Protein backbone atom coordinates (compact mmCIF):
# COMPACT_ATOMS: atom_id res chain seq x y z
CA MET A 1 12.91 -250.74 138.29
CA LYS A 2 10.51 -250.11 141.16
CA ARG A 3 10.81 -251.69 144.49
CA THR A 4 7.46 -253.34 145.72
CA VAL A 5 6.82 -255.56 148.79
CA VAL A 6 4.47 -258.43 148.00
CA LYS A 7 2.90 -260.95 150.46
CA LYS A 8 3.53 -264.46 149.32
CA LYS A 9 2.34 -267.85 150.96
CA THR A 10 5.30 -270.23 151.72
CA GLU A 11 5.06 -273.93 151.63
CA THR A 12 3.84 -274.22 155.17
CA GLY A 13 0.95 -271.92 154.59
CA ARG A 14 2.48 -268.70 156.31
CA GLU A 15 2.48 -265.26 154.73
CA LYS A 16 5.87 -263.87 153.96
CA ARG A 17 6.74 -260.38 152.59
CA VAL A 18 9.00 -260.62 149.50
CA VAL A 19 10.71 -257.69 147.79
CA GLU A 20 10.24 -257.57 144.17
CA TRP A 21 11.51 -255.22 141.64
CA VAL A 22 9.02 -254.38 138.86
CA SER A 23 9.96 -252.78 135.75
CA THR A 24 8.34 -249.23 135.77
CA PRO A 25 8.83 -246.33 133.14
CA ARG A 26 10.27 -243.07 134.63
CA SER A 27 7.95 -240.19 134.63
CA THR A 28 8.61 -236.50 135.04
CA THR A 29 6.20 -233.65 135.81
CA ILE A 30 7.29 -229.98 135.43
CA LYS A 31 5.24 -227.56 137.51
CA MET A 32 5.60 -223.88 136.64
CA VAL A 33 4.89 -221.61 139.59
CA CYS A 34 4.13 -218.07 139.23
CA ASN A 35 6.85 -215.92 140.81
CA PRO A 36 6.93 -212.48 139.36
CA ASP A 37 10.03 -211.61 141.65
CA ALA A 38 12.32 -214.18 139.89
CA ARG A 39 14.85 -212.35 137.82
CA ALA A 40 15.09 -213.30 134.15
CA ASP A 41 18.73 -211.98 133.69
CA GLY A 42 19.84 -215.52 133.73
CA GLU A 43 19.18 -215.94 130.03
CA ARG A 44 21.86 -216.43 127.51
CA LYS A 45 21.81 -216.80 123.83
CA ASP A 46 23.81 -219.21 121.65
CA LYS A 47 25.21 -218.24 118.10
CA ALA A 48 22.09 -219.23 116.56
CA GLY A 49 20.10 -216.90 118.82
CA ASN A 50 18.28 -219.61 120.76
CA THR A 51 17.58 -218.56 124.41
CA GLY A 52 18.58 -220.96 127.22
CA ARG A 53 17.89 -220.72 130.82
CA LEU A 54 20.39 -220.88 133.71
CA ALA A 55 18.76 -222.26 136.81
CA GLY A 56 20.82 -221.57 139.85
CA SER A 57 21.34 -218.11 141.49
CA THR A 58 18.69 -216.31 139.39
CA GLN A 59 15.61 -218.79 139.74
CA THR A 60 14.59 -221.54 142.08
CA VAL A 61 13.92 -225.01 140.91
CA HIS A 62 12.85 -227.72 143.40
CA ALA A 63 13.38 -231.39 142.42
CA ARG A 64 11.69 -234.10 144.46
CA GLU A 65 10.74 -237.83 143.92
CA ASP A 66 7.33 -238.28 145.33
CA GLU A 67 7.24 -241.82 144.57
CA MET A 68 9.84 -244.11 143.02
CA CYS A 69 10.57 -243.48 139.46
CA HIS A 70 8.30 -240.28 139.29
CA TYR A 71 10.08 -236.90 139.50
CA THR A 72 8.50 -233.50 140.11
CA LEU A 73 10.29 -230.34 139.05
CA GLU A 74 8.71 -227.16 140.60
CA TRP A 75 10.16 -224.11 138.90
CA GLU A 76 9.37 -220.58 140.11
CA SER A 77 9.44 -218.23 137.27
CA PRO A 78 7.59 -215.27 135.93
CA HIS A 79 6.78 -217.24 132.74
CA GLY A 80 4.59 -219.38 135.19
CA CYS A 81 2.23 -216.40 135.68
CA PRO A 82 -1.23 -216.03 133.83
CA ILE A 83 -0.91 -213.27 131.03
CA ASN A 84 -4.63 -212.36 131.52
CA LYS A 85 -4.45 -211.26 135.23
CA PRO A 86 -2.44 -208.85 137.06
CA ILE A 87 0.76 -210.14 138.38
CA ARG A 88 1.00 -210.17 142.20
CA SER A 89 4.28 -210.41 144.12
CA ARG A 90 5.21 -213.61 145.81
CA ALA A 91 4.86 -212.06 149.29
CA ALA A 92 1.15 -210.92 148.40
CA GLN A 93 0.48 -214.64 147.09
CA ARG A 94 1.94 -215.96 150.51
CA ASP A 95 -0.46 -213.57 152.50
CA ASP A 96 -3.37 -215.40 150.95
CA ASP A 97 -2.31 -218.89 152.01
CA LEU A 98 -4.33 -220.38 154.58
CA VAL A 99 -2.90 -221.23 158.06
CA VAL A 100 -4.35 -223.30 160.70
CA THR A 101 -4.04 -221.50 164.28
CA SER A 102 -5.37 -222.65 167.65
CA ASP A 103 -6.31 -220.87 170.75
CA ALA A 104 -8.48 -221.69 173.77
CA SER A 105 -11.68 -221.72 171.53
CA GLY A 106 -10.15 -224.37 169.12
CA PHE A 107 -8.74 -224.41 165.58
CA HIS A 108 -9.25 -221.72 163.18
CA MET A 109 -8.22 -221.34 159.42
CA GLN A 110 -7.34 -218.01 158.22
CA SER A 111 -4.84 -216.29 155.98
CA ARG A 112 -1.32 -215.32 156.92
CA ARG A 113 -2.43 -211.61 156.54
CA GLU A 114 -5.04 -212.17 159.05
CA THR A 115 -2.99 -214.02 161.41
CA ARG A 116 -0.43 -211.31 161.53
CA ARG A 117 -3.21 -208.86 161.97
CA GLY A 118 -4.65 -210.63 164.86
CA GLY A 119 -1.00 -211.26 166.10
CA PHE A 120 -0.48 -207.40 166.23
CA PHE A 121 -3.91 -206.59 168.13
CA GLY A 122 -3.23 -209.93 170.22
CA PHE A 123 0.15 -208.47 171.20
CA LEU A 124 -1.41 -205.07 172.18
CA PHE A 125 -4.24 -206.90 174.21
CA ARG A 126 -1.40 -208.89 175.92
CA VAL A 127 0.47 -205.65 176.67
CA PHE A 128 -2.68 -204.05 178.07
CA TRP A 129 -3.52 -207.00 180.32
CA ILE A 130 0.20 -207.18 181.56
CA CYS A 131 0.11 -203.61 182.41
CA PHE A 132 -3.28 -203.91 184.18
CA TRP A 133 -2.27 -206.95 186.35
CA GLY A 134 1.16 -205.28 186.98
CA ALA A 135 -0.75 -202.07 188.23
CA GLY A 136 -3.09 -204.28 190.36
CA ALA A 137 -0.15 -205.99 191.83
CA LEU A 138 1.69 -202.86 192.63
CA ALA A 139 -1.53 -201.41 194.21
CA ALA A 140 -1.87 -204.68 196.49
CA VAL A 141 1.68 -204.32 197.59
CA GLN A 142 1.22 -200.62 198.51
CA VAL A 143 -2.05 -201.48 200.39
CA TYR A 144 -0.13 -204.16 202.35
CA ARG A 145 2.62 -201.88 203.15
CA HIS A 146 0.38 -199.16 204.52
CA TRP A 147 -2.19 -201.51 206.05
CA ARG A 148 -2.60 -199.54 209.33
CA TRP A 149 -3.57 -196.48 207.27
CA MET A 150 -5.74 -198.36 205.04
CA LYS A 151 -7.86 -199.52 207.90
CA VAL A 152 -8.72 -195.96 208.59
CA LEU A 153 -8.84 -194.48 205.02
CA VAL A 154 -11.09 -197.18 203.42
CA PRO A 155 -14.07 -196.52 205.73
CA GLN A 156 -13.33 -192.78 205.52
CA MET A 157 -13.73 -192.85 201.87
CA ALA A 158 -17.17 -194.11 202.32
CA HIS A 159 -18.20 -191.58 204.82
CA LYS A 160 -21.26 -189.28 204.41
CA ASN A 161 -19.14 -185.97 204.62
CA ARG A 162 -17.54 -185.03 201.32
CA LEU A 163 -14.80 -183.25 203.05
CA GLN A 164 -13.87 -186.47 204.85
CA GLN A 165 -14.08 -188.34 201.49
CA LYS A 166 -11.79 -185.87 199.86
CA LEU A 167 -9.28 -185.88 202.59
CA ALA A 168 -9.14 -189.79 202.65
CA ARG A 169 -8.84 -189.96 198.83
CA LYS A 170 -6.07 -187.47 198.93
CA LYS A 171 -4.16 -189.46 201.71
CA PHE A 172 -4.75 -192.77 199.82
CA PHE A 173 -3.28 -191.55 196.46
CA LYS A 174 -0.40 -190.19 198.49
CA LEU A 175 0.29 -193.50 200.20
CA MET A 176 -0.18 -195.28 196.88
CA THR A 177 2.66 -193.33 195.27
CA THR A 178 4.94 -193.28 198.36
CA PHE A 179 7.71 -195.77 197.95
CA ASP A 180 10.18 -194.85 200.66
CA ASN A 181 9.46 -195.92 204.18
CA THR A 182 10.51 -192.70 206.11
CA SER A 183 7.49 -190.47 205.32
CA ALA A 184 4.90 -193.12 205.64
CA LYS A 185 6.06 -194.16 209.25
CA ARG A 186 4.14 -191.60 210.94
CA ALA A 187 1.52 -192.60 213.47
CA VAL A 188 -1.99 -193.61 212.30
CA PRO A 189 -4.87 -191.00 213.72
CA ALA A 190 -7.39 -192.21 216.13
CA ARG A 191 -10.47 -194.04 214.94
CA SER A 192 -12.75 -191.30 216.31
CA LEU A 193 -13.52 -189.55 213.10
CA VAL A 194 -17.05 -189.09 212.79
């Protein structure tokens, strides 16, 4: 019997939902899914030599009821694989499944393999950007710490004289790599560098 909901009119003219049970034949669909990794050592033979299958620890069977009185058995087995094609592993088959991903530019459909590859390169790209912004933040902190020196060194690095530029660059990089306060507290030279 299958449960259905039917709209019927009452004596007053209003619609009322009524549950009715309709006789429906049961049906079953068996779907064999190719899984070359499923082991076939769950076979047993009876006295007549007939082979029976043990479903359980050796093979995967999924049973579901999609709609009432219709059952679907999905059985993963090497016997579900085509014989005219080379058998691919279950992992290789899953790599070809389409996956929907989203990013700032919208939604994309790509295979799992492409998603993982993009994930690896995306990871490298993110690591690069984190390092880049981290180095920039560290440089900004160092410029702020040595601001008195920077007011002198930055114009000196743009000076016409190459020797002045070289000295300014050398002092700039020395200040950028100095993290203790004792060596950087010396007095700033006068501004009369021409």
